[in-house]
XYZ file of C-alpha atoms in Angstrom:
666
model
C 6.530 18.119 -74.029
C 9.233 15.330 -75.090
C 10.712 17.439 -78.059
C 8.347 16.439 -80.732
C 7.873 19.363 -83.607
C 10.350 21.870 -81.657
C 11.010 24.356 -84.283
C 13.510 26.141 -81.945
C 15.751 22.848 -82.137
C 16.381 22.725 -85.808
C 20.159 24.383 -85.471
C 20.887 21.928 -82.555
C 23.055 18.542 -83.135
C 20.095 15.998 -83.296
C 21.933 13.578 -80.622
C 21.918 16.411 -78.205
C 17.788 16.853 -78.599
C 17.719 13.194 -78.094
C 19.774 13.115 -74.942
C 17.477 16.032 -73.457
C 14.601 14.173 -74.714
C 15.996 11.380 -72.773
C 16.676 12.836 -69.557
C 12.965 14.284 -69.688
C 11.610 10.970 -70.233
C 13.388 9.147 -67.735
C 12.105 12.313 -64.972
C 8.257 11.809 -66.146
C 8.463 8.411 -66.153
C 9.975 8.319 -62.530
C 7.369 10.815 -61.212
C 4.815 8.535 -63.105
C 5.900 5.842 -61.185
C 6.604 7.347 -57.852
C 2.600 8.220 -58.394
C 1.990 4.580 -57.794
C 3.256 4.585 -54.292
C 5.741 1.695 -55.005
C 7.595 0.231 -51.991
C 10.977 -1.423 -51.493
C 11.603 -4.331 -49.545
C 15.182 -4.812 -47.651
C 16.094 -7.897 -45.954
C 19.110 -7.645 -43.571
C 20.525 -9.692 -40.188
C 20.578 -8.077 -36.962
C 22.497 -9.439 -34.284
C 21.597 -9.117 -30.569
C 24.243 -9.962 -27.925
C 23.285 -11.777 -24.931
C 22.641 -9.717 -21.820
C 23.918 -10.449 -18.610
C 22.477 -9.049 -15.739
C 24.176 -8.411 -12.344
C 21.980 -7.741 -9.382
C 23.692 -6.707 -6.230
C 22.048 -7.200 -2.979
C 22.195 -3.867 -1.228
C 20.701 -4.408 2.006
C 22.714 -3.590 5.382
C 22.708 -6.975 6.504
C 26.044 -7.647 4.266
C 27.936 -5.113 6.538
C 26.983 -6.933 9.649
C 29.796 -9.358 9.779
C 33.511 -9.247 10.751
C 34.133 -8.683 6.791
C 32.510 -5.192 6.214
C 35.546 -3.448 5.443
C 36.036 -6.190 2.512
C 32.627 -5.508 1.136
C 32.963 -1.719 1.040
C 36.272 -2.187 -0.834
C 38.039 -5.057 -2.216
C 34.620 -6.750 -3.315
C 33.542 -3.940 -5.237
C 36.582 -3.440 -7.116
C 36.180 -7.344 -7.803
C 32.727 -6.659 -9.001
C 33.637 -3.580 -11.250
C 36.290 -5.617 -12.881
C 33.845 -8.100 -13.527
C 31.554 -6.371 -14.917
C 34.245 -4.522 -17.274
C 35.332 -7.774 -18.308
C 31.786 -9.016 -19.562
C 31.099 -5.708 -21.419
C 33.646 -6.487 -24.015
C 31.349 -9.391 -25.269
C 27.952 -9.109 -24.096
C 25.543 -6.487 -23.109
C 25.708 -5.573 -19.454
C 23.000 -4.092 -17.543
C 23.602 -3.796 -13.497
C 20.752 -3.344 -10.612
C 20.933 -3.106 -6.969
C 18.282 -4.276 -4.773
C 16.496 -4.140 -1.376
C 13.103 -3.317 -1.012
C 12.703 -2.766 -4.786
C 14.787 -3.279 -7.774
C 17.216 -0.334 -9.015
C 19.310 0.502 -12.223
C 22.593 1.347 -11.592
C 25.893 0.298 -9.440
C 25.312 2.830 -6.649
C 26.188 0.255 -4.042
C 25.903 1.663 -0.247
C 24.186 -1.268 1.761
C 21.499 0.935 3.076
C 18.715 -0.719 2.130
C 16.422 -1.871 5.062
C 14.692 -4.244 3.500
C 15.258 -7.614 1.420
C 12.746 -8.749 -1.238
C 14.326 -11.269 -3.399
C 10.955 -12.411 -5.038
C 10.466 -9.103 -6.249
C 13.923 -8.458 -7.849
C 13.320 -11.725 -9.822
C 10.118 -10.878 -10.774
C 11.012 -7.044 -11.747
C 13.935 -8.823 -13.601
C 11.370 -11.046 -15.591
C 9.216 -8.136 -16.394
C 12.046 -6.055 -17.921
C 13.507 -8.356 -20.025
C 10.571 -10.305 -20.925
C 11.333 -11.852 -24.605
C 14.673 -10.408 -24.937
C 18.140 -12.530 -25.084
C 19.024 -12.862 -21.474
C 22.384 -15.078 -21.534
C 22.785 -15.443 -17.615
C 21.691 -13.602 -13.962
C 24.602 -12.774 -11.212
C 22.993 -12.611 -8.254
C 25.273 -11.314 -5.289
C 23.473 -11.680 -1.805
C 23.978 -12.941 1.540
C 20.603 -15.060 0.780
C 18.704 -13.291 3.684
C 15.354 -12.184 2.817
C 12.485 -10.474 4.946
C 10.059 -9.423 2.504
C 7.999 -11.584 0.119
C 8.117 -15.142 -1.529
C 10.727 -17.503 -1.360
C 12.902 -16.785 -4.722
C 13.216 -20.522 -5.354
C 9.779 -20.810 -6.465
C 9.719 -18.261 -8.975
C 8.885 -20.134 -12.576
C 9.292 -17.239 -15.048
C 13.449 -17.533 -14.816
C 14.671 -19.244 -18.235
C 18.164 -18.563 -18.413
C 20.833 -19.474 -16.096
C 21.632 -17.981 -12.358
C 25.172 -17.810 -11.105
C 25.057 -16.559 -7.475
C 28.073 -14.789 -5.445
C 27.632 -15.966 -1.699
C 27.895 -12.886 0.510
C 27.902 -12.562 4.261
C 28.938 -15.164 6.885
C 26.849 -17.917 7.722
C 28.422 -18.786 11.327
C 26.837 -17.682 14.064
C 28.238 -14.437 15.513
C 27.893 -13.368 19.046
C 24.908 -11.294 19.100
C 22.257 -10.227 21.536
C 19.039 -9.291 19.237
C 16.059 -7.912 20.535
C 13.769 -9.472 17.773
C 10.266 -8.387 18.921
C 8.340 -5.682 20.981
C 4.477 -6.481 20.657
C 2.222 -3.483 22.258
C -0.991 -1.785 21.800
C -0.970 1.382 19.618
C -3.312 2.997 21.842
C -4.410 2.794 25.406
C -6.743 4.718 27.787
C -5.459 7.240 30.957
C -5.793 5.181 33.779
C -5.935 1.946 32.086
C -2.871 -1.324 32.229
C -1.402 -2.213 29.268
C 1.392 -4.598 28.505
C 4.922 -4.592 26.669
C 5.552 -8.354 25.156
C 9.602 -8.761 24.483
C 11.248 -11.223 22.882
C 15.173 -11.328 22.714
C 17.858 -13.936 21.867
C 21.503 -14.056 22.680
C 23.851 -15.778 20.232
C 27.450 -17.499 21.418
C 27.034 -15.399 24.955
C 27.280 -17.811 26.784
C 28.563 -17.232 30.934
C 27.680 -13.506 29.995
C 25.338 -10.986 31.563
C 22.492 -8.640 30.063
C 20.387 -6.276 31.448
C 16.467 -5.497 29.859
C 15.461 -1.747 30.711
C 12.613 0.161 29.754
C 12.709 4.136 29.957
C 10.172 6.433 29.504
C 10.690 10.279 29.178
C 14.522 9.278 30.316
C 13.459 7.730 33.745
C 14.125 3.805 34.178
C 10.557 2.191 34.911
C 11.433 -1.369 34.272
C 15.056 -3.235 34.967
C 15.675 -7.248 35.070
C 19.217 -8.920 34.634
C 19.867 -12.037 32.960
C 22.487 -14.643 33.196
C 23.285 -16.335 29.932
C 23.659 -19.847 30.429
C 23.404 -20.958 26.804
C 24.963 -20.818 23.051
C 21.154 -19.994 22.143
C 19.376 -18.042 25.074
C 15.950 -16.554 24.985
C 14.708 -13.978 26.582
C 10.463 -13.606 26.933
C 9.047 -10.932 29.179
C 5.739 -9.374 29.683
C 5.694 -6.224 31.547
C 2.779 -4.344 32.512
C 2.643 -0.566 33.155
C -0.447 2.116 33.692
C -1.463 4.930 31.374
C -0.510 7.975 33.650
C -0.058 10.827 31.152
C -2.383 11.496 28.104
C -0.916 11.885 24.809
C 1.822 10.177 22.322
C 4.064 8.276 25.127
C 7.880 6.945 23.877
C 9.011 3.915 25.501
C 12.991 2.869 24.629
C 13.655 -0.970 25.257
C 17.130 -1.722 25.493
C 19.500 -4.967 26.223
C 22.700 -3.898 27.857
C 25.683 -4.680 24.852
C 28.055 -7.411 25.370
C 31.709 -7.158 24.109
C 32.463 -8.675 20.809
C 28.486 -8.073 19.600
C 28.769 -8.070 15.926
C 25.914 -5.563 15.891
C 24.992 -3.053 18.544
C 21.974 -1.676 16.575
C 19.490 -4.711 17.284
C 19.856 -4.098 20.984
C 17.271 -1.397 21.070
C 14.089 -0.702 20.009
C 11.774 2.491 20.229
C 7.832 2.504 20.644
C 5.075 4.790 20.598
C 1.814 4.508 22.648
C -0.941 6.790 22.388
C -2.414 7.758 25.433
C -6.603 8.884 25.172
C -8.399 10.796 27.802
C -11.155 8.606 27.583
C -13.800 5.839 25.855
C -16.605 7.201 23.819
C -19.682 6.500 26.021
C -22.333 4.668 24.790
C -26.012 4.001 26.304
C -28.574 1.289 25.927
C -32.140 2.053 26.876
C -33.881 -1.094 27.298
C -37.781 -1.264 27.282
C -36.882 -4.569 29.621
C -33.932 -7.037 30.238
C -32.866 -8.998 27.163
C -30.238 -11.143 26.279
C -29.779 -8.524 23.063
C -28.543 -5.990 25.685
C -25.598 -8.121 26.928
C -24.770 -9.338 23.333
C -24.493 -5.856 22.325
C -22.696 -4.803 24.858
C -19.962 -7.369 24.712
C -19.759 -7.018 21.003
C -19.150 -2.775 21.314
C -16.806 -3.743 24.318
C -14.764 -5.820 22.311
C -13.170 -2.301 20.831
C -11.631 -0.489 24.086
C -12.833 2.786 22.371
C -16.063 2.434 23.907
C -17.574 1.928 26.918
C -21.009 0.934 27.554
C -23.877 1.347 30.149
C -27.360 -0.124 30.112
C -30.254 1.386 31.546
C -34.235 0.291 32.070
C -36.076 3.146 29.789
C -38.622 3.492 32.963
C -35.438 4.599 35.573
C -33.558 6.741 32.697
C -33.459 10.197 33.598
C -33.150 11.769 30.024
C -29.264 13.004 30.677
C -27.488 12.019 27.336
C -24.295 14.873 27.696
C -22.085 12.158 28.348
C -22.970 9.775 25.615
C -21.946 9.700 21.816
C -25.045 7.658 20.711
C -27.994 5.965 22.283
C -29.472 2.366 21.447
C -32.924 2.162 22.241
C -34.235 -1.712 22.686
C -37.985 -1.775 21.964
C -40.187 1.368 22.358
C -42.596 1.345 25.032
C -46.395 1.964 25.347
C -45.696 5.278 26.816
C -42.995 7.381 25.782
C -41.888 9.052 29.040
C -40.681 13.049 28.651
C -36.920 11.572 29.569
C -36.919 9.224 26.322
C -39.245 11.724 23.961
C -36.069 14.347 24.998
C -33.540 11.946 23.509
C -35.439 11.047 20.558
C -35.926 14.699 19.624
C -32.308 15.540 20.440
C -29.896 15.505 17.781
C -28.130 12.372 19.570
C -27.407 9.332 17.023
C -30.013 6.588 17.549
C -30.095 3.037 16.987
C -33.488 1.378 17.101
C -33.653 -2.441 17.905
C -37.752 -3.124 17.520
C -39.639 -6.448 18.610
C -42.320 -8.078 20.234
C -42.455 -5.395 23.159
C -42.615 -2.669 20.890
C -45.275 -0.322 20.385
C -45.675 -0.214 16.521
C -48.091 2.710 16.649
C -45.741 4.618 18.807
C -42.755 3.864 16.692
C -44.707 4.809 13.484
C -45.228 8.238 15.074
C -41.822 9.177 15.453
C -41.376 9.097 11.420
C -37.979 8.071 11.576
C -38.380 7.211 7.866
C -39.545 3.421 8.135
C -42.974 3.059 8.966
C -44.753 -0.554 9.453
C -48.415 -0.809 8.478
C -50.975 -3.483 9.628
C -48.752 -5.029 12.181
C -51.553 -5.905 14.489
C -49.268 -7.631 16.865
C -48.089 -10.340 14.702
C -44.563 -11.689 14.096
C -42.554 -13.090 11.874
C -39.122 -15.368 11.733
C -36.572 -13.238 9.542
C -33.432 -14.222 8.389
C -30.914 -11.479 7.107
C -29.515 -11.183 3.513
C -26.926 -8.713 3.108
C -28.107 -5.817 0.459
C -25.698 -5.399 -2.555
C -24.203 -1.955 -2.781
C -24.353 -0.401 0.548
C -22.302 2.428 0.287
C -21.915 3.931 4.003
C -19.029 1.228 4.944
C -17.671 -1.961 3.757
C -17.883 -5.703 5.416
C -15.463 -8.298 4.909
C -16.036 -11.290 2.631
C -15.801 -13.186 5.791
C -18.421 -11.278 7.896
C -21.047 -11.435 5.099
C -20.938 -14.915 4.357
C -21.638 -15.341 8.383
C -24.500 -12.716 8.406
C -26.164 -14.860 5.567
C -25.887 -17.702 7.173
C -27.229 -16.396 10.775
C -30.271 -17.455 12.179
C -33.906 -15.972 12.286
C -34.821 -13.235 14.243
C -38.254 -11.757 15.601
C -39.665 -9.104 13.331
C -43.012 -7.468 13.155
C -44.919 -8.345 10.543
C -46.775 -5.608 8.385
C -46.267 -3.944 5.473
C -42.671 -1.623 5.461
C -42.592 1.653 3.866
C -39.417 3.287 3.323
C -40.931 6.449 3.433
C -37.181 8.712 2.851
C -34.042 7.772 1.358
C -32.560 5.339 3.774
C -29.610 3.218 2.953
C -30.563 -0.873 3.243
C -27.530 -2.973 4.846
C -29.837 -5.917 5.304
C -32.942 -7.218 3.649
C -35.459 -9.650 4.962
C -35.486 -13.302 3.646
C -38.729 -14.855 4.574
C -37.886 -19.000 4.237
C -35.703 -19.211 1.438
C -37.217 -15.953 -0.519
C -35.472 -12.916 -0.306
C -37.490 -9.909 -0.439
C -36.290 -5.861 -0.597
C -38.022 -5.275 2.471
C -35.560 -3.678 4.928
C -34.090 -5.550 8.279
C -31.284 -3.060 8.726
C -31.791 0.650 7.534
C -29.499 3.540 8.163
C -30.983 7.189 7.920
C -29.164 10.851 7.568
C -31.062 13.858 8.048
C -30.110 17.389 8.700
C -26.638 16.242 10.435
C -28.781 13.614 12.562
C -27.937 10.128 12.097
C -30.393 6.839 12.865
C -30.647 3.281 12.499
C -33.881 1.133 12.442
C -33.040 -2.759 13.052
C -36.739 -4.456 12.632
C -36.471 -7.335 14.702
C -35.093 -9.091 18.229
C -32.893 -12.013 19.022
C -29.426 -10.721 17.360
C -28.173 -12.349 20.287
C -28.485 -15.786 18.617
C -26.317 -13.985 15.836
C -23.362 -13.837 18.595
C -23.953 -17.287 19.820
C -23.809 -18.775 16.224
C -20.517 -17.099 15.508
C -18.972 -18.655 18.208
C -20.381 -22.112 17.461
C -19.474 -22.142 13.890
C -16.227 -20.294 14.028
C -15.149 -20.541 17.801
C -15.044 -16.515 18.114
C -17.478 -13.610 17.638
C -15.089 -11.697 14.787
C -18.033 -11.484 12.090
C -21.005 -10.471 14.623
C -18.507 -7.821 16.481
C -17.493 -6.273 13.079
C -21.432 -5.719 12.262
C -22.261 -4.225 15.499
C -18.758 -2.109 15.506
C -18.850 -0.489 12.198
C -22.553 0.170 12.582
C -21.574 2.023 15.873
C -18.702 3.653 14.584
C -20.760 5.109 11.863
C -23.332 6.583 14.212
C -20.391 7.736 16.750
C -18.248 9.385 14.489
C -19.752 13.104 13.848
C -19.674 14.975 10.606
C -16.274 16.961 9.898
C -17.505 20.688 8.796
C -14.036 22.231 9.137
C -13.092 24.033 6.513
C -9.229 23.228 6.278
C -8.330 19.661 6.630
C -5.084 17.882 7.002
C -5.032 13.882 5.902
C -1.799 11.947 6.649
C -1.100 8.134 8.159
C -0.792 7.921 11.612
C 2.194 5.842 11.057
C 5.230 5.406 9.178
C 7.859 3.197 8.669
C 11.339 5.035 7.818
C 11.721 3.727 4.368
C 8.510 5.275 3.206
C 7.889 8.795 1.985
C 5.703 10.794 4.213
C 2.616 12.244 2.309
C 0.431 14.722 3.250
C -3.138 15.845 1.513
C -5.187 18.937 2.768
C -8.331 20.444 1.432
C -9.722 23.961 1.786
C -13.909 24.765 1.667
C -14.938 28.289 0.914
C -18.197 28.902 2.598
C -20.381 27.124 -0.407
C -18.186 24.327 1.126
C -16.658 23.925 -2.498
C -13.046 23.260 -2.513
C -10.567 26.053 -3.727
C -6.806 25.695 -4.032
C -6.089 29.349 -4.383
C -4.117 30.058 -0.998
C -0.769 28.668 -0.345
C -0.481 26.280 2.716
C 2.375 25.827 4.813
C 3.339 23.220 7.171
C 5.789 22.758 9.780
C 7.082 19.676 11.102
C 8.548 19.421 14.584
C 10.528 16.288 15.451
C 10.753 14.893 19.303
C 14.769 15.869 19.491
C 13.771 19.585 18.255
C 14.258 19.654 14.438
C 11.974 21.585 12.108
C 11.226 20.838 8.849
C 9.069 23.561 6.880
C 7.766 22.604 3.771
C 5.024 24.377 1.360
C 1.997 22.037 -0.369
C 1.697 21.721 -4.123
C -1.368 22.305 -5.854
C -3.618 19.739 -7.493
C -6.899 20.113 -9.844
C -8.930 21.108 -6.618
C -6.865 20.416 -3.621
C -3.402 20.132 -2.278
C -0.524 17.212 -2.150
C 2.503 17.512 -0.198
C 5.884 14.733 -0.498
C 8.127 15.589 2.297
C 10.054 12.542 1.615
C 11.763 10.286 3.858
C 12.420 11.326 7.453
C 14.368 10.134 10.512
C 12.642 7.803 12.784
C 10.761 9.683 15.536
C 7.878 11.098 16.481
C 6.617 13.896 15.136
C 3.845 17.065 15.784
C 3.017 18.622 12.801
C 0.988 22.604 12.194
C -0.332 23.471 8.475
C -1.499 26.902 8.053
C -3.396 28.706 5.042
C -4.853 32.550 5.211
C -8.116 32.155 3.082
C -10.032 35.845 2.758
C -9.808 37.610 6.330
C -9.336 34.403 7.988
C -6.288 32.206 9.302
C -7.144 28.612 9.601
C -4.529 26.030 11.498
C -5.018 22.322 11.703
C -2.462 20.529 14.102
C -1.516 16.731 14.187
C 1.017 14.013 14.635
C 2.529 10.669 13.241
C 5.311 8.477 14.046
C 7.820 7.092 11.726
C 9.138 3.470 12.739
C 12.221 2.180 12.238
C 13.066 -0.999 10.504
C 15.279 -3.254 12.017
C 14.827 -6.217 9.771
C 18.110 -6.570 8.578
C 19.672 -6.598 12.009
C 17.357 -9.633 13.342
C 18.723 -12.094 11.193
C 22.470 -11.606 10.078
C 23.247 -15.423 9.425
C 23.752 -15.418 5.464
C 21.793 -18.159 4.104
C 23.914 -19.373 1.219
C 21.905 -22.953 1.111
C 19.143 -20.434 -0.643
C 21.871 -19.338 -3.089
C 22.956 -22.627 -3.780
C 19.534 -24.194 -4.618
C 18.962 -21.105 -6.728
C 21.795 -21.753 -8.777
C 21.148 -25.513 -9.163
C 17.392 -24.798 -9.909
C 18.200 -22.500 -12.736
C 21.414 -23.969 -14.307
C 23.849 -21.683 -12.710
C 26.869 -22.159 -10.135
C 27.362 -20.871 -6.772
C 30.691 -18.685 -6.185
C 32.384 -16.926 -3.216
C 33.622 -13.330 -3.737
C 37.243 -14.893 -4.068
C 35.912 -16.499 -7.062
C 34.684 -13.888 -9.072
C 36.867 -13.990 -11.786
C 35.483 -17.461 -12.314
C 32.379 -16.358 -13.422
C 33.611 -15.118 -16.350
C 35.133 -18.225 -17.616
C 31.815 -20.002 -16.638
C 29.505 -17.729 -18.908
C 32.068 -17.874 -21.506
C 31.848 -21.587 -21.918
C 28.304 -21.796 -21.649
C 27.436 -22.611 -25.223
C 23.724 -21.691 -24.491
C 24.804 -18.142 -23.631
C 25.457 -16.891 -27.345
C 23.996 -14.201 -29.852
C 21.167 -14.323 -31.713
C 20.583 -13.768 -35.255
C 17.328 -12.052 -36.542
C 16.457 -12.098 -39.843
C 14.289 -8.486 -40.478
C 12.563 -7.160 -43.335
C 12.350 -3.528 -43.959
C 9.783 -1.981 -46.118
C 9.669 1.754 -47.204
C 8.249 3.873 -49.792
C 10.148 4.285 -52.589
C 9.632 8.154 -52.742
C 11.134 8.360 -49.077
C 14.322 7.355 -50.230
C 16.746 10.731 -50.294
C 18.864 9.283 -53.416
C 15.662 9.424 -55.719
C 15.277 13.093 -54.915
C 18.976 13.823 -56.001
C 18.449 11.710 -59.322
C 15.255 13.518 -60.190
C 16.947 17.116 -59.441
C 20.223 15.733 -61.515
C 18.001 15.170 -64.321
C 15.991 18.584 -64.368
C 19.313 20.365 -63.452
C 20.949 18.537 -66.714
C 18.115 18.840 -68.990
C 18.057 22.798 -67.859
C 21.416 23.169 -68.041
C 21.862 21.925 -72.001
C 18.615 23.773 -72.948
C 20.227 26.972 -71.549
C 23.237 26.662 -73.246
C 22.008 25.995 -76.669
C 19.450 28.600 -76.443
C 16.062 26.970 -76.057
C 15.243 29.677 -73.629
C-alpha cells in the first residue's frame, strides 16, 4: 500500500518512489484523521452599528393646520435628507404609524387613528436585544387610542422628538359626539344627543340641522358668545319607518375654519317592526312575576304580558315563549295546550306547585317524596355550563344571593339536562339542580325549582345600586328560549357595524340534506351601497366552509345578497351592515408638544422643531453612548466541511497518479 516490496518500482529512482509514497502516506493519514470528525474553532470580531429608528406619525391630524402644504412638501424633503445623512454612519430603520406600526417611508397622512403606545411597544418588540442608538419620533403628540406613551417602561434608548402640528387654538366648529340607540322599535321615540364645540368663533353664528332622507327634520341656530362655546342638544324623534334609517347631523360652517370635516356626522338607526312578546302565566299574584317583567323589559327587544292561569284562553300565537309560575292542582285544557305545543317554556316551581302534576309532564327533572315540604335553597353557579356564559361579576353576585324556597325531596335528572345553578343547603353545595335547561326535538324548556327570585333583584340593588347581575341572568335565559334554531342550509355571517379603517369580513356555511358542511359550489356576493355603488366578490374556500375578505370600503350603509347553486336548488341570503366614519383625528387638532417634550426628557433625548431637523444628526453624533458594539464570536466547524481540505486531498491523489502513470507504474 505504501510502496514497500513493489518490484515494478525497481527501475524508478528511489527519491521518486519516496515522493509518491509520501503523497500516499499524507493522503491516507489525512483521511484517517478526518474519520475522527475533528472540529476547527475560529475566533473573530463582529461590529454592530447603532440602529437609528425613525418613526413618523402618519395620521390625518398632521395636515389639519395652516402649515399643511409644508408638511406635504418641504418637511418630507428635510426628513429624507436627515435619513440619508444618518445612513452614512448608522443602520437606519424607517416606520410610519397610526393605529399600527408599518415599515417603510410611505407618508400620506391618511391614518384615522393614532396609537402612540402601540408604536412604542412594537418598536420594543422588533428591536429587543439590538444595539438601538436612538428613536426619532416625529409627531404632533395627539393620540386617540391606547395609553399615554410616557408610561412605557421598556424604552432603554434616547428618544429625540420632532414636534409637528400647531399648538395654537384654531378657529373651528367641532361636532364632537353624537349619542344614539343603534336600534329602536316602530312607533317608539328615540333620542339623539349632540355635543359640539366652537373655538375662536366669538360673535359668529352656526346652525345645527338634522336631516333624514334629504328632508330637514330639526334645525336650531346658535349665537356664539365665547372663545370656547359649547353646544349640547338632546332631540327626540319618533320611529316612523321600518329598516335602517340614515340621519345626517351638521353644523353650518364659518369662514376661516381650519377644517370642515368635523362639522358633520352620519348615524344609522335600525327600526324594527316589533318586540318579541313574552307571556307570564301565574297561578296567583306573586312578586316574582313583577321582578321577571321588570328584568325582561329592561331589554327593549322584549314586551311582557302577564295573566293568571285561571283566565288564560290558550292562545300563544303572539308569543315567543311562555313562563309558567307554579303549576296548579288542576291543569286546564288551555294550559295543557301550551304545555304540549312546541313553544319554549320556563317553569318556576314553589309552594303553590302541584308536584304530582309537575312530575306527570315528564320534563326531565322529577321530584320524588316531596310531601308538601320545602327547603331554603341558596344558588351555586355550576361549572362548565355550555349554552351561554355569564360575566364574572354576575357569577359572584349570584353565589351571594339570598335563599329561595323550593320543594324538599329527591331530585332525579331523567334526561340529559344542562345545569346552570345547583342547590346549596346551608354551606353545603350539592349536585341537586336548582335551574336546569333542556332541549328535546327542537323544544326548549327550563325548570327553576324554587320561588322567591324577587329577593335576588332586591339584593342586587341593595348591594350594587343596580340590577345588572339579575338582569343578565334573566335576559340570557330568555334569549336562549326565544331564539329559534337556524335550520337553513345556506348561512352568511358578518358584523352589523364596522369602522372605515376595518376590513369587511364574511363567513359562509353551506349544508347538504344530512346537515353536513360542504364547500364545492361557488358562492358569489353582491354589495350595494346607499349611493348605488356595487361591489361583487367570490368567496374563498376553507377546509369545510367559506371566507371572504372584502377589504376596506367607503363609509355608509350596505345591503348584501349572496347566491349559491347546490344541486338543483338556488339559495339566496340577504343582509345589511354599516361602515361608520372615523373622525377621531378631526376632533382634536391642537398639537401636544408638552407630551413630546416629556417623552424626550424621560428617555434622555431632546425635542426639535421641523426647522431644526438638521440639528438631530449633530445631537446623535455627539452622544457618546451611541456607538458600535464589537462582539467576539466563536465559529465551530467540522474540518471535513472546509473546501480547501478537499482540494488538498484531490491534489495529493492527482500528483501520485500522475507520477505513477508517467513512470509506467500502471
